[in-house]
């Protein structure tokens, strides 16, 4: 069993070192529109270590070295999401991203960004790590997100929290498995005198 655990830990550490991206996800904390938005940002480990990311992307630009790996924004309903992969493809016609993001010590983000996609956009600003949607709209409407048709929507607040890497979660699971095994082994032994 010790060999199995040692091998598993070695494999997880190799996986964790090859997984050089840091992911943050939106967690809303009030009952203001737009409701149920999904916002996920992925950054390089180097950008995280540097402490900040600044992006000024316009249509047809290819920006592989900004520190931003992926940006995805969507909300309930039929609208096309705003999705960028600046390390893999240039920004398309009508797409724009202005971003000034700071990585905080408590594994949250602060800053501001404006993200415009083909048919939707979202603008957010923060006070400390608390972000507020200042303007969200879509050509397809945002009724499913609680916003009136053809009207800019704002007011939702929340934070961006770092998502644990899959390797880290596997290590936690492996540790719990070890504790459970140890507990079972102790239950089978007679009490010590």
mmCIF file of C-alpha atoms in Angstrom:
data_model
loop_
_atom_site.group_PDB
_atom_site.id
_atom_site.type_symbol
_atom_site.label_atom_id
_atom_site.label_comp_id
_atom_site.label_asym_id
_atom_site.label_seq_id
_atom_site.Cartn_x
_atom_site.Cartn_y
_atom_site.Cartn_z
ATOM 1 C CA UNK A 1 0.000 0.000 0.000
ATOM 2 C CA UNK A 2 2.878 2.384 0.813
ATOM 3 C CA UNK A 3 4.317 1.827 -2.680
ATOM 4 C CA UNK A 4 0.934 2.584 -4.235
ATOM 5 C CA UNK A 5 0.578 5.822 -2.265
ATOM 6 C CA UNK A 6 4.156 6.859 -3.112
ATOM 7 C CA UNK A 7 3.555 6.221 -6.823
ATOM 8 C CA UNK A 8 0.233 8.095 -6.724
ATOM 9 C CA UNK A 9 1.829 11.100 -5.008
ATOM 10 C CA UNK A 10 4.665 11.146 -7.550
ATOM 11 C CA UNK A 11 2.201 11.007 -10.449
ATOM 12 C CA UNK A 12 0.080 13.782 -8.940
ATOM 13 C CA UNK A 13 3.100 16.016 -8.352
ATOM 14 C CA UNK A 14 4.190 15.563 -11.981
ATOM 15 C CA UNK A 15 0.630 16.369 -13.124
ATOM 16 C CA UNK A 16 0.419 19.400 -10.834
ATOM 17 C CA UNK A 17 3.724 20.790 -12.082
ATOM 18 C CA UNK A 18 2.634 20.380 -15.710
ATOM 19 C CA UNK A 19 -0.700 22.116 -14.952
ATOM 20 C CA UNK A 20 0.661 25.665 -15.041
ATOM 21 C CA UNK A 21 -2.638 27.572 -15.086
ATOM 22 C CA UNK A 22 -4.626 29.298 -12.361
ATOM 23 C CA UNK A 23 -8.429 29.382 -12.680
ATOM 24 C CA UNK A 24 -10.884 31.826 -11.084
ATOM 25 C CA UNK A 25 -14.684 31.542 -11.127
ATOM 26 C CA UNK A 26 -17.436 34.047 -10.357
ATOM 27 C CA UNK A 27 -19.461 33.522 -7.194
ATOM 28 C CA UNK A 28 -22.453 35.857 -7.002
ATOM 29 C CA UNK A 29 -23.540 37.020 -3.550
ATOM 30 C CA UNK A 30 -26.668 39.141 -4.001
ATOM 31 C CA UNK A 31 -30.080 38.890 -5.636
ATOM 32 C CA UNK A 32 -29.612 41.529 -8.348
ATOM 33 C CA UNK A 33 -29.688 41.009 -12.107
ATOM 34 C CA UNK A 34 -28.130 39.601 -14.148
ATOM 35 C CA UNK A 35 -28.877 36.324 -12.387
ATOM 36 C CA UNK A 36 -26.984 33.051 -12.759
ATOM 37 C CA UNK A 37 -24.130 34.351 -14.852
ATOM 38 C CA UNK A 38 -21.136 32.109 -15.430
ATOM 39 C CA UNK A 39 -17.751 33.775 -15.593
ATOM 40 C CA UNK A 40 -14.468 31.877 -15.628
ATOM 41 C CA UNK A 41 -10.959 33.208 -16.201
ATOM 42 C CA UNK A 42 -7.799 31.176 -16.614
ATOM 43 C CA UNK A 43 -4.336 32.699 -16.229
ATOM 44 C CA UNK A 44 -0.785 31.425 -16.599
ATOM 45 C CA UNK A 45 1.105 30.565 -13.452
ATOM 46 C CA UNK A 46 3.684 33.210 -14.433
ATOM 47 C CA UNK A 47 0.976 35.921 -14.509
ATOM 48 C CA UNK A 48 -0.274 34.787 -11.101
ATOM 49 C CA UNK A 49 3.266 34.985 -9.704
ATOM 50 C CA UNK A 50 3.686 38.473 -11.229
ATOM 51 C CA UNK A 51 0.549 39.595 -9.349
ATOM 52 C CA UNK A 52 -1.425 41.248 -12.150
ATOM 53 C CA UNK A 53 -2.686 40.936 -15.729
ATOM 54 C CA UNK A 54 -3.291 43.818 -18.137
ATOM 55 C CA UNK A 55 -4.950 43.091 -21.497
ATOM 56 C CA UNK A 56 -5.957 45.492 -24.272
ATOM 57 C CA UNK A 57 -7.335 43.282 -27.044
ATOM 58 C CA UNK A 58 -9.020 44.473 -30.217
ATOM 59 C CA UNK A 59 -10.452 42.582 -33.215
ATOM 60 C CA UNK A 60 -7.928 40.484 -35.156
ATOM 61 C CA UNK A 61 -5.230 40.757 -32.481
ATOM 62 C CA UNK A 62 -3.413 37.629 -31.369
ATOM 63 C CA UNK A 63 -2.100 38.054 -27.817
ATOM 64 C CA UNK A 64 -0.365 34.868 -26.662
ATOM 65 C CA UNK A 65 1.783 36.508 -23.956
ATOM 66 C CA UNK A 66 -0.596 38.570 -21.806
ATOM 67 C CA UNK A 67 -0.977 35.936 -19.085
ATOM 68 C CA UNK A 68 -4.658 35.361 -19.926
ATOM 69 C CA UNK A 69 -5.242 31.821 -21.200
ATOM 70 C CA UNK A 70 -9.055 31.802 -21.408
ATOM 71 C CA UNK A 71 -12.072 33.979 -20.622
ATOM 72 C CA UNK A 72 -15.645 32.672 -20.700
ATOM 73 C CA UNK A 73 -18.872 34.528 -19.874
ATOM 74 C CA UNK A 74 -22.420 33.281 -20.326
ATOM 75 C CA UNK A 75 -25.864 33.615 -18.785
ATOM 76 C CA UNK A 76 -29.157 31.681 -19.005
ATOM 77 C CA UNK A 77 -30.915 31.912 -22.352
ATOM 78 C CA UNK A 78 -30.160 31.579 -26.066
ATOM 79 C CA UNK A 79 -27.364 34.161 -26.375
ATOM 80 C CA UNK A 80 -23.951 33.227 -27.677
ATOM 81 C CA UNK A 81 -21.356 33.321 -24.857
ATOM 82 C CA UNK A 82 -18.394 35.668 -24.791
ATOM 83 C CA UNK A 83 -15.409 33.367 -25.034
ATOM 84 C CA UNK A 84 -11.755 34.178 -25.732
ATOM 85 C CA UNK A 85 -8.700 31.948 -26.066
ATOM 86 C CA UNK A 86 -5.987 34.565 -26.692
ATOM 87 C CA UNK A 87 -3.131 32.032 -26.566
ATOM 88 C CA UNK A 88 -4.774 29.928 -29.308
ATOM 89 C CA UNK A 89 -6.619 32.260 -31.674
ATOM 90 C CA UNK A 90 -6.862 35.977 -32.496
ATOM 91 C CA UNK A 91 -9.801 38.035 -31.287
ATOM 92 C CA UNK A 92 -12.633 38.017 -33.816
ATOM 93 C CA UNK A 93 -14.563 40.805 -35.481
ATOM 94 C CA UNK A 94 -16.532 42.763 -32.882
ATOM 95 C CA UNK A 95 -14.609 41.231 -29.951
ATOM 96 C CA UNK A 96 -12.864 43.435 -27.418
ATOM 97 C CA UNK A 97 -11.323 42.937 -24.003
ATOM 98 C CA UNK A 98 -9.911 45.587 -21.659
ATOM 99 C CA UNK A 99 -8.729 44.022 -18.423
ATOM 100 C CA UNK A 100 -6.754 45.188 -15.391
ATOM 101 C CA UNK A 101 -6.767 42.353 -12.861
ATOM 102 C CA UNK A 102 -4.825 42.001 -9.603
ATOM 103 C CA UNK A 103 -4.337 38.665 -7.802
ATOM 104 C CA UNK A 104 -5.081 39.193 -4.108
ATOM 105 C CA UNK A 105 -3.398 37.308 -1.239
ATOM 106 C CA UNK A 106 -6.710 35.698 -0.197
ATOM 107 C CA UNK A 107 -6.965 33.977 -3.635
ATOM 108 C CA UNK A 108 -9.566 36.412 -4.963
ATOM 109 C CA UNK A 109 -9.257 38.990 -7.755
ATOM 110 C CA UNK A 110 -9.699 42.748 -7.844
ATOM 111 C CA UNK A 111 -9.743 45.194 -10.727
ATOM 112 C CA UNK A 112 -11.868 45.952 -13.743
ATOM 113 C CA UNK A 113 -12.699 44.541 -17.155
ATOM 114 C CA UNK A 114 -14.852 45.162 -20.215
ATOM 115 C CA UNK A 115 -15.566 42.098 -22.351
ATOM 116 C CA UNK A 116 -17.443 42.439 -25.632
ATOM 117 C CA UNK A 117 -18.387 39.447 -27.756
ATOM 118 C CA UNK A 118 -20.271 39.038 -31.016
ATOM 119 C CA UNK A 119 -23.714 39.554 -29.461
ATOM 120 C CA UNK A 120 -23.184 40.107 -25.720
ATOM 121 C CA UNK A 121 -21.035 42.145 -23.369
ATOM 122 C CA UNK A 122 -20.269 42.447 -19.660
ATOM 123 C CA UNK A 123 -18.438 45.193 -17.769
ATOM 124 C CA UNK A 124 -17.332 44.765 -14.139
ATOM 125 C CA UNK A 125 -15.490 46.899 -11.583
ATOM 126 C CA UNK A 126 -14.394 46.022 -8.069
ATOM 127 C CA UNK A 127 -14.007 47.725 -4.733
ATOM 128 C CA UNK A 128 -11.418 45.511 -3.097
ATOM 129 C CA UNK A 129 -12.332 41.990 -4.181
ATOM 130 C CA UNK A 130 -16.095 42.721 -4.461
ATOM 131 C CA UNK A 131 -17.008 43.009 -8.160
ATOM 132 C CA UNK A 132 -20.187 44.650 -9.460
ATOM 133 C CA UNK A 133 -21.710 44.166 -12.906
ATOM 134 C CA UNK A 134 -21.866 47.749 -14.179
ATOM 135 C CA UNK A 135 -23.232 46.953 -17.634
ATOM 136 C CA UNK A 136 -24.398 43.713 -19.242
ATOM 137 C CA UNK A 137 -26.468 43.396 -22.384
ATOM 138 C CA UNK A 138 -27.105 41.092 -25.314
ATOM 139 C CA UNK A 139 -28.598 41.344 -28.805
ATOM 140 C CA UNK A 140 -30.455 38.133 -27.930
ATOM 141 C CA UNK A 141 -31.935 39.716 -24.789
ATOM 142 C CA UNK A 142 -31.255 38.741 -21.189
ATOM 143 C CA UNK A 143 -34.776 37.986 -19.955
ATOM 144 C CA UNK A 144 -33.681 34.614 -18.564
ATOM 145 C CA UNK A 145 -31.092 36.484 -16.492
ATOM 146 C CA UNK A 146 -33.711 38.881 -15.076
ATOM 147 C CA UNK A 147 -32.948 41.851 -17.354
ATOM 148 C CA UNK A 148 -35.491 43.867 -19.338
ATOM 149 C CA UNK A 149 -35.259 43.561 -23.156
ATOM 150 C CA UNK A 150 -32.843 45.952 -24.875
ATOM 151 C CA UNK A 151 -31.866 47.537 -21.585
ATOM 152 C CA UNK A 152 -28.438 47.579 -19.981
ATOM 153 C CA UNK A 153 -28.489 45.392 -16.908
ATOM 154 C CA UNK A 154 -26.425 45.960 -13.756
ATOM 155 C CA UNK A 155 -26.238 45.406 -10.024
ATOM 156 C CA UNK A 156 -25.131 41.794 -9.486
ATOM 157 C CA UNK A 157 -22.193 41.579 -7.075
ATOM 158 C CA UNK A 158 -19.801 38.787 -6.210
ATOM 159 C CA UNK A 159 -16.202 37.683 -6.028
ATOM 160 C CA UNK A 160 -13.841 35.697 -8.189
ATOM 161 C CA UNK A 161 -12.333 32.824 -6.219
ATOM 162 C CA UNK A 162 -9.476 30.588 -7.245
ATOM 163 C CA UNK A 163 -10.568 27.068 -8.184
ATOM 164 C CA UNK A 164 -8.357 24.289 -6.777
ATOM 165 C CA UNK A 165 -6.352 22.369 -9.367
ATOM 166 C CA UNK A 166 -7.526 18.809 -10.089
ATOM 167 C CA UNK A 167 -4.182 17.515 -8.770
ATOM 168 C CA UNK A 168 -4.732 19.278 -5.444
ATOM 169 C CA UNK A 169 -8.223 17.830 -5.133
ATOM 170 C CA UNK A 170 -6.858 14.353 -5.872
ATOM 171 C CA UNK A 171 -4.260 14.782 -3.117
ATOM 172 C CA UNK A 172 -7.000 15.732 -0.646
ATOM 173 C CA UNK A 173 -8.996 12.658 -1.693
ATOM 174 C CA UNK A 174 -5.952 10.454 -1.332
ATOM 175 C CA UNK A 175 -5.316 11.843 2.149
ATOM 176 C CA UNK A 176 -8.913 11.154 3.182
ATOM 177 C CA UNK A 177 -8.604 7.622 1.834
ATOM 178 C CA UNK A 178 -5.468 7.098 3.942
ATOM 179 C CA UNK A 179 -7.199 8.427 7.066
ATOM 180 C CA UNK A 180 -10.186 6.144 6.495
ATOM 181 C CA UNK A 181 -7.875 3.142 6.087
ATOM 182 C CA UNK A 182 -5.993 4.042 9.261
ATOM 183 C CA UNK A 183 -9.257 4.481 11.207
ATOM 184 C CA UNK A 184 -10.469 1.060 10.053
ATOM 185 C CA UNK A 185 -7.158 -0.554 11.030
ATOM 186 C CA UNK A 186 -7.349 0.968 14.524
ATOM 187 C CA UNK A 187 -10.931 -0.187 15.049
ATOM 188 C CA UNK A 188 -9.830 -3.777 14.445
ATOM 189 C CA UNK A 189 -7.043 -3.654 17.057
ATOM 190 C CA UNK A 190 -7.629 -4.254 20.773
ATOM 191 C CA UNK A 191 -7.352 -1.132 22.956
ATOM 192 C CA UNK A 192 -3.891 -0.296 24.279
ATOM 193 C CA UNK A 193 -3.287 -0.828 28.016
#
